[in-house]
CSV table of C-alpha atoms in Angstrom, one decimal:
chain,number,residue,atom,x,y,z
A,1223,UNK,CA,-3.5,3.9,13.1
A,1224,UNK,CA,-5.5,0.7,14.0
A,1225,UNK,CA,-8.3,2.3,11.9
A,1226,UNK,CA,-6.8,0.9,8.5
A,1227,UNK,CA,-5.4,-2.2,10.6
A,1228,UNK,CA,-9.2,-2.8,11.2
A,1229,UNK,CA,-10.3,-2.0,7.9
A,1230,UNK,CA,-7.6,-4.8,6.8
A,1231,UNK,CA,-9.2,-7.5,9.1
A,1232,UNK,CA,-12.6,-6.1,8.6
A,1233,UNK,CA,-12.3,-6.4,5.2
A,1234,UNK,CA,-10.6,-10.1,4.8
A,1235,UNK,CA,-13.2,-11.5,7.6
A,1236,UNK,CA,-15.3,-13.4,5.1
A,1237,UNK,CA,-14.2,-16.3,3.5
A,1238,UNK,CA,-14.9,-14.9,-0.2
A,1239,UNK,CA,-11.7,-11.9,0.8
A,1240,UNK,CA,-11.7,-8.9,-0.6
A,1241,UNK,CA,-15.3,-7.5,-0.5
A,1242,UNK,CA,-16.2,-5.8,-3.7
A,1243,UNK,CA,-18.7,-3.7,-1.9
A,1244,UNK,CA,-16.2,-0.7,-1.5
A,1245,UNK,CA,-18.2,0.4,0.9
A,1246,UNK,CA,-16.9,-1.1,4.0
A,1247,UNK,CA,-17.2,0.5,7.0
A,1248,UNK,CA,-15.5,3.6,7.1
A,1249,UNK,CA,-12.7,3.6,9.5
A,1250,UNK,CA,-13.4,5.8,12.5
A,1251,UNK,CA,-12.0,9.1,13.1
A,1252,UNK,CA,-8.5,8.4,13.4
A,1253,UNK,CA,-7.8,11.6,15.5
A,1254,UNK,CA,-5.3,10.4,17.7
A,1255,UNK,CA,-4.2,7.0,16.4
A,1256,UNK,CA,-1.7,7.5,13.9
A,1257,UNK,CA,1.4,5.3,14.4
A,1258,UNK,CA,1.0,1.3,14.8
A,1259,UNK,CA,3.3,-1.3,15.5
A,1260,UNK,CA,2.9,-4.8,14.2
A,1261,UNK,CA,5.1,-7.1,17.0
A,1262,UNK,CA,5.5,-10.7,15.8
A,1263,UNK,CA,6.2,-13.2,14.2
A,1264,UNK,CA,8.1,-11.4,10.3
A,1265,UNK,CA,6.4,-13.6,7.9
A,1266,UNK,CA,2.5,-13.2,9.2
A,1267,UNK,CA,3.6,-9.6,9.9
A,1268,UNK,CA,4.9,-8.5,6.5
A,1269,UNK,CA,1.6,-10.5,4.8
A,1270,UNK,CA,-0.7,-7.6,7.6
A,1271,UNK,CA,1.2,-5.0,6.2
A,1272,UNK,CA,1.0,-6.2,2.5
A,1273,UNK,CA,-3.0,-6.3,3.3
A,1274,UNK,CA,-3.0,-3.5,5.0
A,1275,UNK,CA,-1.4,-1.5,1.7
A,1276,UNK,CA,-3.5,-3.0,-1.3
A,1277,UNK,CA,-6.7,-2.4,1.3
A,1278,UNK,CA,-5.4,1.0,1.8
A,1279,UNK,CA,-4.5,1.8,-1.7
A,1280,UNK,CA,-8.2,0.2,-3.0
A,1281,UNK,CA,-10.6,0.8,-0.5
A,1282,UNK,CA,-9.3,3.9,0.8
A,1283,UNK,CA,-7.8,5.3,-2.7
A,1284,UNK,CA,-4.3,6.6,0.0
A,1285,UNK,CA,-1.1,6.9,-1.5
A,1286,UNK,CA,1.3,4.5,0.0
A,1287,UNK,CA,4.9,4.2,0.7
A,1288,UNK,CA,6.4,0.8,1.9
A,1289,UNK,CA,10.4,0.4,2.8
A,1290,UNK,CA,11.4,-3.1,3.3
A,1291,UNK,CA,15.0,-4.7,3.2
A,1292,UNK,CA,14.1,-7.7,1.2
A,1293,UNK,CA,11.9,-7.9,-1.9
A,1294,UNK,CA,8.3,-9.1,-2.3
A,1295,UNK,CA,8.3,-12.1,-4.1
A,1296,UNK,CA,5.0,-12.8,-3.9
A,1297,UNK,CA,1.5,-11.4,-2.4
A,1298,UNK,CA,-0.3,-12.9,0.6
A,1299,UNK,CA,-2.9,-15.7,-0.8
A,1300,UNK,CA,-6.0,-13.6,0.5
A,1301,UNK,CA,-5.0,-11.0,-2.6
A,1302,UNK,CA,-3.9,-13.9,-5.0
A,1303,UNK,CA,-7.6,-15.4,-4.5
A,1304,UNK,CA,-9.6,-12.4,-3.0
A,1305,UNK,CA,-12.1,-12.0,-5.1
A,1306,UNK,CA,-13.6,-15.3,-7.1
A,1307,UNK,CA,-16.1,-14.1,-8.7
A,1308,UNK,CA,-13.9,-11.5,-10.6
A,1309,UNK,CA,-12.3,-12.7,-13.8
A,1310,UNK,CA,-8.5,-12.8,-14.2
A,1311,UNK,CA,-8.3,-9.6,-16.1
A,1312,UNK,CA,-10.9,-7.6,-13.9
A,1313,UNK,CA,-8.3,-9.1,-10.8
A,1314,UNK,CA,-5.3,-7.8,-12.9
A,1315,UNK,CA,-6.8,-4.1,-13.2
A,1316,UNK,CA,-7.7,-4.1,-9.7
A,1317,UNK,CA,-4.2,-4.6,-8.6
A,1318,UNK,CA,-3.0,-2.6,-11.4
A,1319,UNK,CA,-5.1,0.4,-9.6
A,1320,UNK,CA,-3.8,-0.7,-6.1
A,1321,UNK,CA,-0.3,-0.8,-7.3
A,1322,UNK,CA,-0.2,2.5,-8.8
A,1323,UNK,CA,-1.1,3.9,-5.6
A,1324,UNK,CA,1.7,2.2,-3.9
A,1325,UNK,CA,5.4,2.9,-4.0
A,1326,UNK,CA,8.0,-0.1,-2.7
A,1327,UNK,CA,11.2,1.3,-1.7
A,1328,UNK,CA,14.0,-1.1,-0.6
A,1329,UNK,CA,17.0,0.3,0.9
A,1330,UNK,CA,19.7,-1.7,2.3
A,1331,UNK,CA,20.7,0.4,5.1
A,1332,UNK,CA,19.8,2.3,8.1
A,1333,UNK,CA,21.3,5.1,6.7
A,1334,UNK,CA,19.4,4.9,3.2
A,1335,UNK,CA,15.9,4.2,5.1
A,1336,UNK,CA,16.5,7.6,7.3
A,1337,UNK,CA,17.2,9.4,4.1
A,1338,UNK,CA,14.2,8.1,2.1
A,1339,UNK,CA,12.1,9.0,5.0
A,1340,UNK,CA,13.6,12.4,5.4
A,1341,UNK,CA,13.0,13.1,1.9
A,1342,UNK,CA,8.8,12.3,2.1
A,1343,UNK,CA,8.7,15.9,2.3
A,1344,UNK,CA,10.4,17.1,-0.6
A,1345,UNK,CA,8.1,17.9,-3.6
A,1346,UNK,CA,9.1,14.7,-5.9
A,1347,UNK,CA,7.3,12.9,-3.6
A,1348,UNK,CA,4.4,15.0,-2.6
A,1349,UNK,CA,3.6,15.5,-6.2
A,1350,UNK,CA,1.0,15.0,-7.5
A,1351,UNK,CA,-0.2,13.5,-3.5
A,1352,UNK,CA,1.9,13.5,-1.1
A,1353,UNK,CA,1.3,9.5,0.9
A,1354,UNK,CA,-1.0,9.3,3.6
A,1355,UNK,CA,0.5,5.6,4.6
A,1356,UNK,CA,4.0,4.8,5.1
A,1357,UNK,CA,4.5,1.4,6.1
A,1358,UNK,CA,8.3,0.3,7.6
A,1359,UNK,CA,8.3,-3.8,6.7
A,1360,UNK,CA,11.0,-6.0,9.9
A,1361,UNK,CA,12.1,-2.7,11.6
A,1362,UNK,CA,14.6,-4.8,13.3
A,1363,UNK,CA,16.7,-5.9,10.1
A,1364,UNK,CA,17.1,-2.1,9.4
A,1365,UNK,CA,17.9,-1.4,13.8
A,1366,UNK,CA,20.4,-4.3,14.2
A,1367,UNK,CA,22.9,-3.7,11.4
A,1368,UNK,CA,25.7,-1.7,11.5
A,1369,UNK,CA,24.8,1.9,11.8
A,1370,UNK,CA,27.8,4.6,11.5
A,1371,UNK,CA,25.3,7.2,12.9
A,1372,UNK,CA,24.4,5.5,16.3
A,1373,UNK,CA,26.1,4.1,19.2
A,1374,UNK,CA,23.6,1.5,19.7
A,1375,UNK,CA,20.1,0.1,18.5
A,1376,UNK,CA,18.4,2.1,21.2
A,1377,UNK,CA,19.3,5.3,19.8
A,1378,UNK,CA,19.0,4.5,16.3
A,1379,UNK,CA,15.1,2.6,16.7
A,1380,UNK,CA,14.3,6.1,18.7
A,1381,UNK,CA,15.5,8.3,15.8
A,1382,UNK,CA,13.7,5.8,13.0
A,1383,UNK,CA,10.3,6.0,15.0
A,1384,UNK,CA,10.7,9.9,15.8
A,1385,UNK,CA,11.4,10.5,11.9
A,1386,UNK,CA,8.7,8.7,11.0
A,1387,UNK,CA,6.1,10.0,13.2
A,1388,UNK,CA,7.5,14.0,12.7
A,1389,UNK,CA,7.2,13.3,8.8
A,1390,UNK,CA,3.4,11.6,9.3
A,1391,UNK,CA,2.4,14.7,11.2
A,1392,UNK,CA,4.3,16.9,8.4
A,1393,UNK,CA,2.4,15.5,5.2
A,1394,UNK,CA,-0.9,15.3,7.3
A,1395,UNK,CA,-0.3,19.1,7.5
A,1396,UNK,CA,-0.1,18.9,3.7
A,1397,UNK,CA,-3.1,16.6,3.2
A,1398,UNK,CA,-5.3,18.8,5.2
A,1399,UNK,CA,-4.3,21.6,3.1
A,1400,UNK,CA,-5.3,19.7,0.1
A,1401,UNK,CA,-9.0,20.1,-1.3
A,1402,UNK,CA,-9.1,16.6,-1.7
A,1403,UNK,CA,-7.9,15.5,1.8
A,1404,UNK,CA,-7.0,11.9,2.7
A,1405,UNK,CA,-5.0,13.2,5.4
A,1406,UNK,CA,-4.3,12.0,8.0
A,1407,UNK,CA,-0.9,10.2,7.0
A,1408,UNK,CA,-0.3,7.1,9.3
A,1409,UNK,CA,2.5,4.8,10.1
A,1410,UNK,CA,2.5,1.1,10.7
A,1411,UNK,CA,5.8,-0.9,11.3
A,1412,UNK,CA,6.4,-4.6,11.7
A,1413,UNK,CA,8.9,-5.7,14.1
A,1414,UNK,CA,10.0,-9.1,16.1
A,1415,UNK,CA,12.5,-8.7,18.8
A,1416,UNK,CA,15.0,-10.9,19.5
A,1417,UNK,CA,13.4,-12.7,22.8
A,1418,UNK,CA,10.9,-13.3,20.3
A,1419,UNK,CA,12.6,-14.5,17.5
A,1420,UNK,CA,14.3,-17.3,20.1
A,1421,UNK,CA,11.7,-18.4,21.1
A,1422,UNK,CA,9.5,-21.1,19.8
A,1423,UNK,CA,5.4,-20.0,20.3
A,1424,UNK,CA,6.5,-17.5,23.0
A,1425,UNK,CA,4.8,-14.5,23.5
A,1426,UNK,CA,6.2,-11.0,22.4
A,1427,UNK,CA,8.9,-9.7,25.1
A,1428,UNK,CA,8.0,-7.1,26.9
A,1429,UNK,CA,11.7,-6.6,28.4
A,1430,UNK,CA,13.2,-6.3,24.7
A,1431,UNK,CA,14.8,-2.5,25.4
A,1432,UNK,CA,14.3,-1.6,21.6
A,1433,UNK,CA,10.5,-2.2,21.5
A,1434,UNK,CA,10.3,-0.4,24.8
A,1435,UNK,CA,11.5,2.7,22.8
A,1436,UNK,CA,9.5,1.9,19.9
A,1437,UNK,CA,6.5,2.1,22.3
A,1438,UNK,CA,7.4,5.5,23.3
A,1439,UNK,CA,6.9,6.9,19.7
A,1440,UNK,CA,4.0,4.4,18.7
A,1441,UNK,CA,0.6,4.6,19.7
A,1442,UNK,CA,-0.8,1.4,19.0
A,1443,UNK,CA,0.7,-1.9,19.6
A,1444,UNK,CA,-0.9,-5.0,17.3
A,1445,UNK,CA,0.9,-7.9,18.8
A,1446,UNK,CA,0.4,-11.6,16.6
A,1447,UNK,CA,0.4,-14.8,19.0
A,1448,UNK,CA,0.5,-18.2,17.6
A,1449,UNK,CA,-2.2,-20.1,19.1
A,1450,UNK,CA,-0.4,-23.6,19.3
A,1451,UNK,CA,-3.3,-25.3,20.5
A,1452,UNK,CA,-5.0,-28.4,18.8
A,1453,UNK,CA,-7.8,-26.8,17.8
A,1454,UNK,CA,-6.7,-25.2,14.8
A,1455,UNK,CA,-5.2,-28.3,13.4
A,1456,UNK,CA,-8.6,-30.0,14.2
A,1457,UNK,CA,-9.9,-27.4,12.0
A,1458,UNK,CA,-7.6,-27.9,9.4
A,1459,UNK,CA,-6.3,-25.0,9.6
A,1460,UNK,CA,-2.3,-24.4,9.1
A,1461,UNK,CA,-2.4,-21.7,11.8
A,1462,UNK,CA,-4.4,-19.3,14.1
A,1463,UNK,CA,-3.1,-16.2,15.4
A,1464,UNK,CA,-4.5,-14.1,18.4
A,1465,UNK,CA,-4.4,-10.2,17.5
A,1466,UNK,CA,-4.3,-8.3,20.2
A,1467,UNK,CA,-4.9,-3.9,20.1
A,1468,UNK,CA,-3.1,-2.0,22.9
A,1469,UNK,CA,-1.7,0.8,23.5
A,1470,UNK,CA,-2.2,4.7,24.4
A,1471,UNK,CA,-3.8,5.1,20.9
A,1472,UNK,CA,-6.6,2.5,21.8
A,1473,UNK,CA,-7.1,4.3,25.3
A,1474,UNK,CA,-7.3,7.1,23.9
A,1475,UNK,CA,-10.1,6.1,21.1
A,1476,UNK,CA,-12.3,4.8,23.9
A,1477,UNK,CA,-12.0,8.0,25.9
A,1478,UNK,CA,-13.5,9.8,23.0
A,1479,UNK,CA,-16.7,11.5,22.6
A,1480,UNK,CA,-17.8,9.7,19.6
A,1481,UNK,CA,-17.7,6.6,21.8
A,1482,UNK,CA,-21.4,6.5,22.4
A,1483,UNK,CA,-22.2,6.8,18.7
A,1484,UNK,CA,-20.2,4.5,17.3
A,1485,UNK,CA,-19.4,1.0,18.7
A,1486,UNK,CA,-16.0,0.4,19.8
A,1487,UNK,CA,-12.7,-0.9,17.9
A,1488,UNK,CA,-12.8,-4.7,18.4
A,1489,UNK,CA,-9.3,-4.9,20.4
A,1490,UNK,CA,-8.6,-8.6,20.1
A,1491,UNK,CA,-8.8,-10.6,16.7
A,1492,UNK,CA,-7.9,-13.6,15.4
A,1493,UNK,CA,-6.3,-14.9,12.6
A,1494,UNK,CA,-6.9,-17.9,10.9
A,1495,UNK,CA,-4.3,-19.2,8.0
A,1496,UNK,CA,-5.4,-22.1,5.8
A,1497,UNK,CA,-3.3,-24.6,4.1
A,1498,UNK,CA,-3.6,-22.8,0.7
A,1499,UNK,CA,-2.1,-19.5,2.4
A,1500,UNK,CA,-5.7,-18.0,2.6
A,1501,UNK,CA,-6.0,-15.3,5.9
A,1502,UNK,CA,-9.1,-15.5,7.3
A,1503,UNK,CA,-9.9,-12.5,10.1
A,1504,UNK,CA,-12.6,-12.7,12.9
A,1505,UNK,CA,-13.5,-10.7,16.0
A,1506,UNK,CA,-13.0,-12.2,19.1
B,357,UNK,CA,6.4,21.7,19.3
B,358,UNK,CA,3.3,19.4,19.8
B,359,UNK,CA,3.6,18.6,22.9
B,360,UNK,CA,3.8,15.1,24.4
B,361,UNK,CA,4.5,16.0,27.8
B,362,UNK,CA,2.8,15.4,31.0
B,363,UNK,CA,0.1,17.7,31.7
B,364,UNK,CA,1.7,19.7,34.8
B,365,UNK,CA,5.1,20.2,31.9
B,366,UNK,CA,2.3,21.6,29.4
B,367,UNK,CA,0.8,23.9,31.9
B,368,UNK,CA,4.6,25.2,33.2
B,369,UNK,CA,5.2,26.4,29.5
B,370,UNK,CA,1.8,28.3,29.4
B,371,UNK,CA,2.8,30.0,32.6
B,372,UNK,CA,6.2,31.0,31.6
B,373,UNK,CA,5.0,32.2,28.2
B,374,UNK,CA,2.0,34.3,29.7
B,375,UNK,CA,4.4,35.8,32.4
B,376,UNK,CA,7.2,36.5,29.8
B,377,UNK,CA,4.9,38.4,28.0
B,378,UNK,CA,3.7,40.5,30.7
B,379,UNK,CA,7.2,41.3,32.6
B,380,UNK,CA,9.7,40.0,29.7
B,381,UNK,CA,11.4,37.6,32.8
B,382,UNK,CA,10.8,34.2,34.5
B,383,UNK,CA,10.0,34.9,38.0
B,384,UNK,CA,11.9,32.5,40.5
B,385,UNK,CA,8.6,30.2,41.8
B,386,UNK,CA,8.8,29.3,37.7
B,387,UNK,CA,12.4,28.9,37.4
B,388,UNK,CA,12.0,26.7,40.5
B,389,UNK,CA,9.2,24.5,39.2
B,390,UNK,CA,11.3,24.3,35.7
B,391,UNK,CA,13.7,22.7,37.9
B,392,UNK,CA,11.6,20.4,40.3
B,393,UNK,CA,9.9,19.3,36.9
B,394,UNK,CA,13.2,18.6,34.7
B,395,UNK,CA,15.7,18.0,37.1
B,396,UNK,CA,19.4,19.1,36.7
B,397,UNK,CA,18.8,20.0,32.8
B,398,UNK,CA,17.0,22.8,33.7
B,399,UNK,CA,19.7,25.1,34.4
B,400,UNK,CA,21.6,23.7,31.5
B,401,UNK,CA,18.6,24.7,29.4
B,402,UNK,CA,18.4,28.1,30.4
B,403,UNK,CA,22.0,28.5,30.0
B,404,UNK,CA,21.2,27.6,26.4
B,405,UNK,CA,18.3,30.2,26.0
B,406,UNK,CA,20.3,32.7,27.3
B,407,UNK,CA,23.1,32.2,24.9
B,408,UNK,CA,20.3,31.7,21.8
B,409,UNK,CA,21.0,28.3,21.2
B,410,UNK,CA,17.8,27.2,19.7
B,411,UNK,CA,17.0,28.3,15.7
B,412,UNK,CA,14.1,26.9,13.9
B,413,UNK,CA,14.7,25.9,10.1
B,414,UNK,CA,12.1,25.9,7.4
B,415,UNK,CA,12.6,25.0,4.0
B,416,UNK,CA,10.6,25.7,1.2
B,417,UNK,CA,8.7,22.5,1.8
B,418,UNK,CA,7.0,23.9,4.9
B,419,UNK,CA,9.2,21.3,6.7
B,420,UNK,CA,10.6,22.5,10.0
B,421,UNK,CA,13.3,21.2,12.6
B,422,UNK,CA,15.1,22.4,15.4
B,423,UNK,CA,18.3,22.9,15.5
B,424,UNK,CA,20.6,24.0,19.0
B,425,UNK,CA,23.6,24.8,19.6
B,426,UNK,CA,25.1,22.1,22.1
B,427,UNK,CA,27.5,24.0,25.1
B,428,UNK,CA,30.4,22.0,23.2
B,429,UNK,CA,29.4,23.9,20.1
B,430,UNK,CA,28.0,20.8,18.7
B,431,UNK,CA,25.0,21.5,16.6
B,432,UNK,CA,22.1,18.9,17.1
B,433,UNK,CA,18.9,18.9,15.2
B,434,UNK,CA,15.6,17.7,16.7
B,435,UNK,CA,12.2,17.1,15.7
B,436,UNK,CA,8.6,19.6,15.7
B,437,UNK,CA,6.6,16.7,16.6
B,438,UNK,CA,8.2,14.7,19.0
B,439,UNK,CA,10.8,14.0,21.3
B,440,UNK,CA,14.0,13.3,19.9
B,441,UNK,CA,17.6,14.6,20.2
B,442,UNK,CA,20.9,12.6,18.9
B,443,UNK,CA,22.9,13.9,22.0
B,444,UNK,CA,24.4,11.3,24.4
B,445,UNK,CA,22.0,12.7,27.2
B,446,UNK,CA,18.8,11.7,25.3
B,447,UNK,CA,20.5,8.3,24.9
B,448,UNK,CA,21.6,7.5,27.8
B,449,UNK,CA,19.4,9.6,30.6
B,450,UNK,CA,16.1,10.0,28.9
B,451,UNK,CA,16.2,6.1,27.2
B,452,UNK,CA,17.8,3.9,28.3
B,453,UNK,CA,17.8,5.0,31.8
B,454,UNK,CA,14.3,6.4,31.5
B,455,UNK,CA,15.0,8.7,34.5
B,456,UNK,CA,14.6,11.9,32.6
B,457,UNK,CA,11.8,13.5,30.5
B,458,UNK,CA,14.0,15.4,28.1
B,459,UNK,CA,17.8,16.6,27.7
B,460,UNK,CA,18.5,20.0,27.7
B,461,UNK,CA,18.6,20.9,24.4
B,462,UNK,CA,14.9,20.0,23.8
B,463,UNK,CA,14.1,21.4,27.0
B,464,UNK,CA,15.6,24.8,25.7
B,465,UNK,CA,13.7,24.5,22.5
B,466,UNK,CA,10.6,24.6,24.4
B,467,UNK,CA,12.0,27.5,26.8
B,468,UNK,CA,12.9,29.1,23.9
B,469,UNK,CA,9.4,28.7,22.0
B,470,UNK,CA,7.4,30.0,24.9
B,471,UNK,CA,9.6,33.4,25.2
B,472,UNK,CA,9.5,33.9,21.6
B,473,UNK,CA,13.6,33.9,21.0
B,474,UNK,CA,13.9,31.1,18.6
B,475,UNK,CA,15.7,32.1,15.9
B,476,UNK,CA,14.7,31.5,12.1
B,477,UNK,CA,16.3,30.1,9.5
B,478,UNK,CA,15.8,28.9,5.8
B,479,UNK,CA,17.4,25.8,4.6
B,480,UNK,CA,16.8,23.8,0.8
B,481,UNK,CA,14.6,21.0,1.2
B,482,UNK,CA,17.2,18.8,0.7
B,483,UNK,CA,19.3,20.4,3.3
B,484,UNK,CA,16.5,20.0,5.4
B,485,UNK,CA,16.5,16.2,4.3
B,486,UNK,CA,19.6,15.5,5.0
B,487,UNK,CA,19.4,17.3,8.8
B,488,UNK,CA,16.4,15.0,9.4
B,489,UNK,CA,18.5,12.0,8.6
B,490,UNK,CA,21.2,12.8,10.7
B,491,UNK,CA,23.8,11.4,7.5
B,492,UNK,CA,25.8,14.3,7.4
B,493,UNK,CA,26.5,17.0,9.8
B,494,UNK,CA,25.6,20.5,8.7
C-alpha cells in the first residue's frame, strides 16, 4: 500500500503540485503491500488521505471509497492550487473526473462503517467497477464510541482492520478477473492514538494496545512527526513533518526480486506545509 | 484460508493434508506437533472437526466466510483472509494477551480445510453482508 502513498508524495514534491505529466512513475508492484496505516497527527493525516484519493482517482484512474465520520469541508490547498497553469474551468473538470471516481461515505457509527464495508462486495457497488482503494479517514473516532457489538476497542479495531483487509483481498479477486484490471484493491487508514493525541509534539505511542492490533492486520505503517525545530519557522514555513515507512510490507518490498531493477521506496519523507496550506513533499 | 501463519504452522497443515489423503487419519507425531504448535486449543479444535463445526458460506457474490459452530452452540463467523474470530478467546488470549496464535475455532477451520470436511453453504449476499459485520446474529 505505500505504492500510491508514494505516488501522493511523489506527485506533490514540486512546488508547481499536481504534475500534469500523467505519467509519473508508475508505482511498483504492489504484491505484498496492500494495507497502510497513516499514525498521526488527524488534520495532516485526513489532508494524506484526501491526496492520496484525487491522486488515485486521476493519476491512477482507481475507483475509490472513503468512510469518514465528519464531513469534508474543504480540500487540502495542494488540490485548491495544484496546478497554476490550468485555467479555472480546466481545474474544475479535472476534479469533476477525480470526483466521479470517488465515493464519500459518512457513517456515524461503528456499526454503520462495518456494514458499509461488508457490503463492498455486493454488486451495487462492484458495478460497473468494483473500488480498488478504500480509504478509512480517524479510525479512532469510529473504535472509541460506543459499540453494542464489542466488549472493548481491542476487539472492535481487530474486527474493523480484518474486514477491511478480507474485503481488499475479495475485490482484488474481482479486479483481477476483470479485462481491465486495476486490481489490486488497497487500504489506507488514518489513526492517532490517544498517547498521541495528549501529547504536545510527541512521537506516535508505540504502547497504545489499539495500534498494536491495528499493526497486526496492517502492513505498512506511515507515521507523521512534527518537526518542532526552528528551522522550519526560519523557512517560513507553517510546519514540517517527518514521514517515516515501516512495517512488514516495507520489509517485504526490499526482499523482493525486482529489487535490483528498480530503486528502492524512499522510506523516510518529509513534509513541508506553508502558510497558504500548500504541502510540499521531499525525500529525505 | 491465506495463510498468515508462521512458516513451521504452514508446513504442519501441508503435512496433515498430504497424510490425510493418503491414510484418511492424523497420525499421533502430527496430532502432537498440532499441539506443541497451538497449545491447549488444539484439542479443542479437533473436538470441533470431529463434530463438523466448520461450514464455508458463499454467496452469489463469490464472497466467502467461515462460519463454526462454537462448543456452546454459538455460531461465530470468521474471515478467508485473515485472522479474525469474535469469540472471547481471540480477544482475550490471542490480543490482548498475545500469548496465542489462534483460538480454536480458526484453528479448526484450518484443520478442517486440510482434511477436506468443511461443509458448504449458500447465503444472499446481503446475508453474507450482514455475517461479515457482525450486526446481527444469523
Amino acid at each position: 500500500m505505500s505504492d500510491i502513498l508514494t505516488v501522493v508524495f511523489r506527485t506533490f514534491m514540486s512546488h508547481t503540485g499536481l504534475k500534469t505529466d500523467l505519467a509519473a512513475d508508475p508505482p511498483p508492484p504492489a504484491a505484498t503491500t496492500r494495507s497502510a496505516l497513516v499514525v498521526g497527527d488527524h488534520s495532516v493525516s485526513r489532508s494524506v488521505l484526501l491526496l492520496a484519493a484525487v491522486t488515485a482517482a486521476s493519476h491512477l484512474g482507481l475507483r475509490v471509497m472513503f468512510f469518514t465520520r465528519t464531513q469534508i469541508q474543504s480540500l487540502p490547498a495542494s488540490l485548491q492550487k495544484c496546478v497554476p497553469s490550468l485555467s479555472p474551468e480546466s481545474l474544475k473538470f479535472l476534479f469533476s473526473f477525480s470526483f466521479k471516481k470517488i465515493k464519500f461515505s459518512y457513517p456515524r457509527t461503528v456499526e454503520e462503517l462495518l456494514h458499509q464495508i461488508a457490503s463492498l462486495h455486493e454488486s451495487t457497488n462492484t458495478s460497473p467497477t468494483p473500488p480498488s482503494l478504500i480509504i478509512v479517514d480517524r479510525l479512532e473516532g469510529f473504535l472509541r464510541g460506543h459499540s453494542e457489538l464489542h466488549p472493548g476497542e481491542q476487539s472492535c479495531a481487530a474486527h474493523l482492520s480484518a474486514l477491511l483487509c478480507d474485503t481488499a483481498a475479495f475485490l482484488t479477486q474481482v479486479l483481477e478477473k476483470r479485462p481491465s484490471s486495476s486490481g489490486p484493491c488497497r487500504v489506507i487508514a488514518s489513526f492517532r492514538s490517544q498517547e498521541d493525541a495528549g501529547q504536545a509534539g510527541g512521537e506516535p505511542s508505540a504502547t497504545d494496545p489499539v495500534l498494536d492490533i491495528l499493526d497486526r492486520y496492517f502492513q505498512v505503517r506511515c507515521t507523521l512527526d512534527q518537526d518542532r525545530g526552528y528551522e522550519a519557522a526560519a523557512a517560513g514555513l507553517q510546519q514540517v513533518w517527518n514521514i517515516y515507512l515501516s512495517g512488514r510490507g516495507i520489509a517485504d518490498a526490499s526482499d523482493t526480486k525486482d529489487c535490483e531493477d528498480r530503486p528502492a521506496e524512499a522510506q523516510e519523507w518529509q513534509l513541508l506545509i506553508y502558510p497558504d496550506g500548500l504541502m510540499e513533499f521531499k525525500v529525505v | 484460508m491465506r495463510s498468515r501463519l508462521p512458516a513451521v504452522a504452514e508446513q504442519l497443515f501441508r503435512d496433515i493434508q498430504k497424510t490425510y489423503e493418503d491414510t484418511s487419519q492424523i497420525p499421533d507425531d502430527l496430532l502432537i506437533a498440532l499441539k506443541f504448535v497451538f497449545g491447549p486449543c488444539a484439542l479443542q479444535a479437533l473436538d470441533l472437526v470431529d463434530q463438523r463445526s466448520v461450514t464455508c458460506l458463499s454467496s452469489s457474490s463469490g464472497r466467502k466466510a467461515f462460519q463454526v459452530i462454537g462448543g456452546s452452540g454459538r455460531l461465530y463467523t470468521c474471515f478467508v483472509s485473515c485472522h479474525y474470530c469474535p469469540c472471547p478467546a481471540f480477544a482475550y488470549t490471542v490480543l490482548r494477551r498475545n500469548e496465542g496464535l489462534l483460538c480454536k475455532h480458526i484453528l479448526a477451520v484450518y484443520l478442517c480445510q486440510a482434511i477436506g470436511v468443511t461443509q458448504q453453504e449458500s447465503v444472499s449476499d446481503q446475508q453474507m453482508s450482514t455475517l461479515l459485520s457482525g450486526t446481527v446474529a444469523p
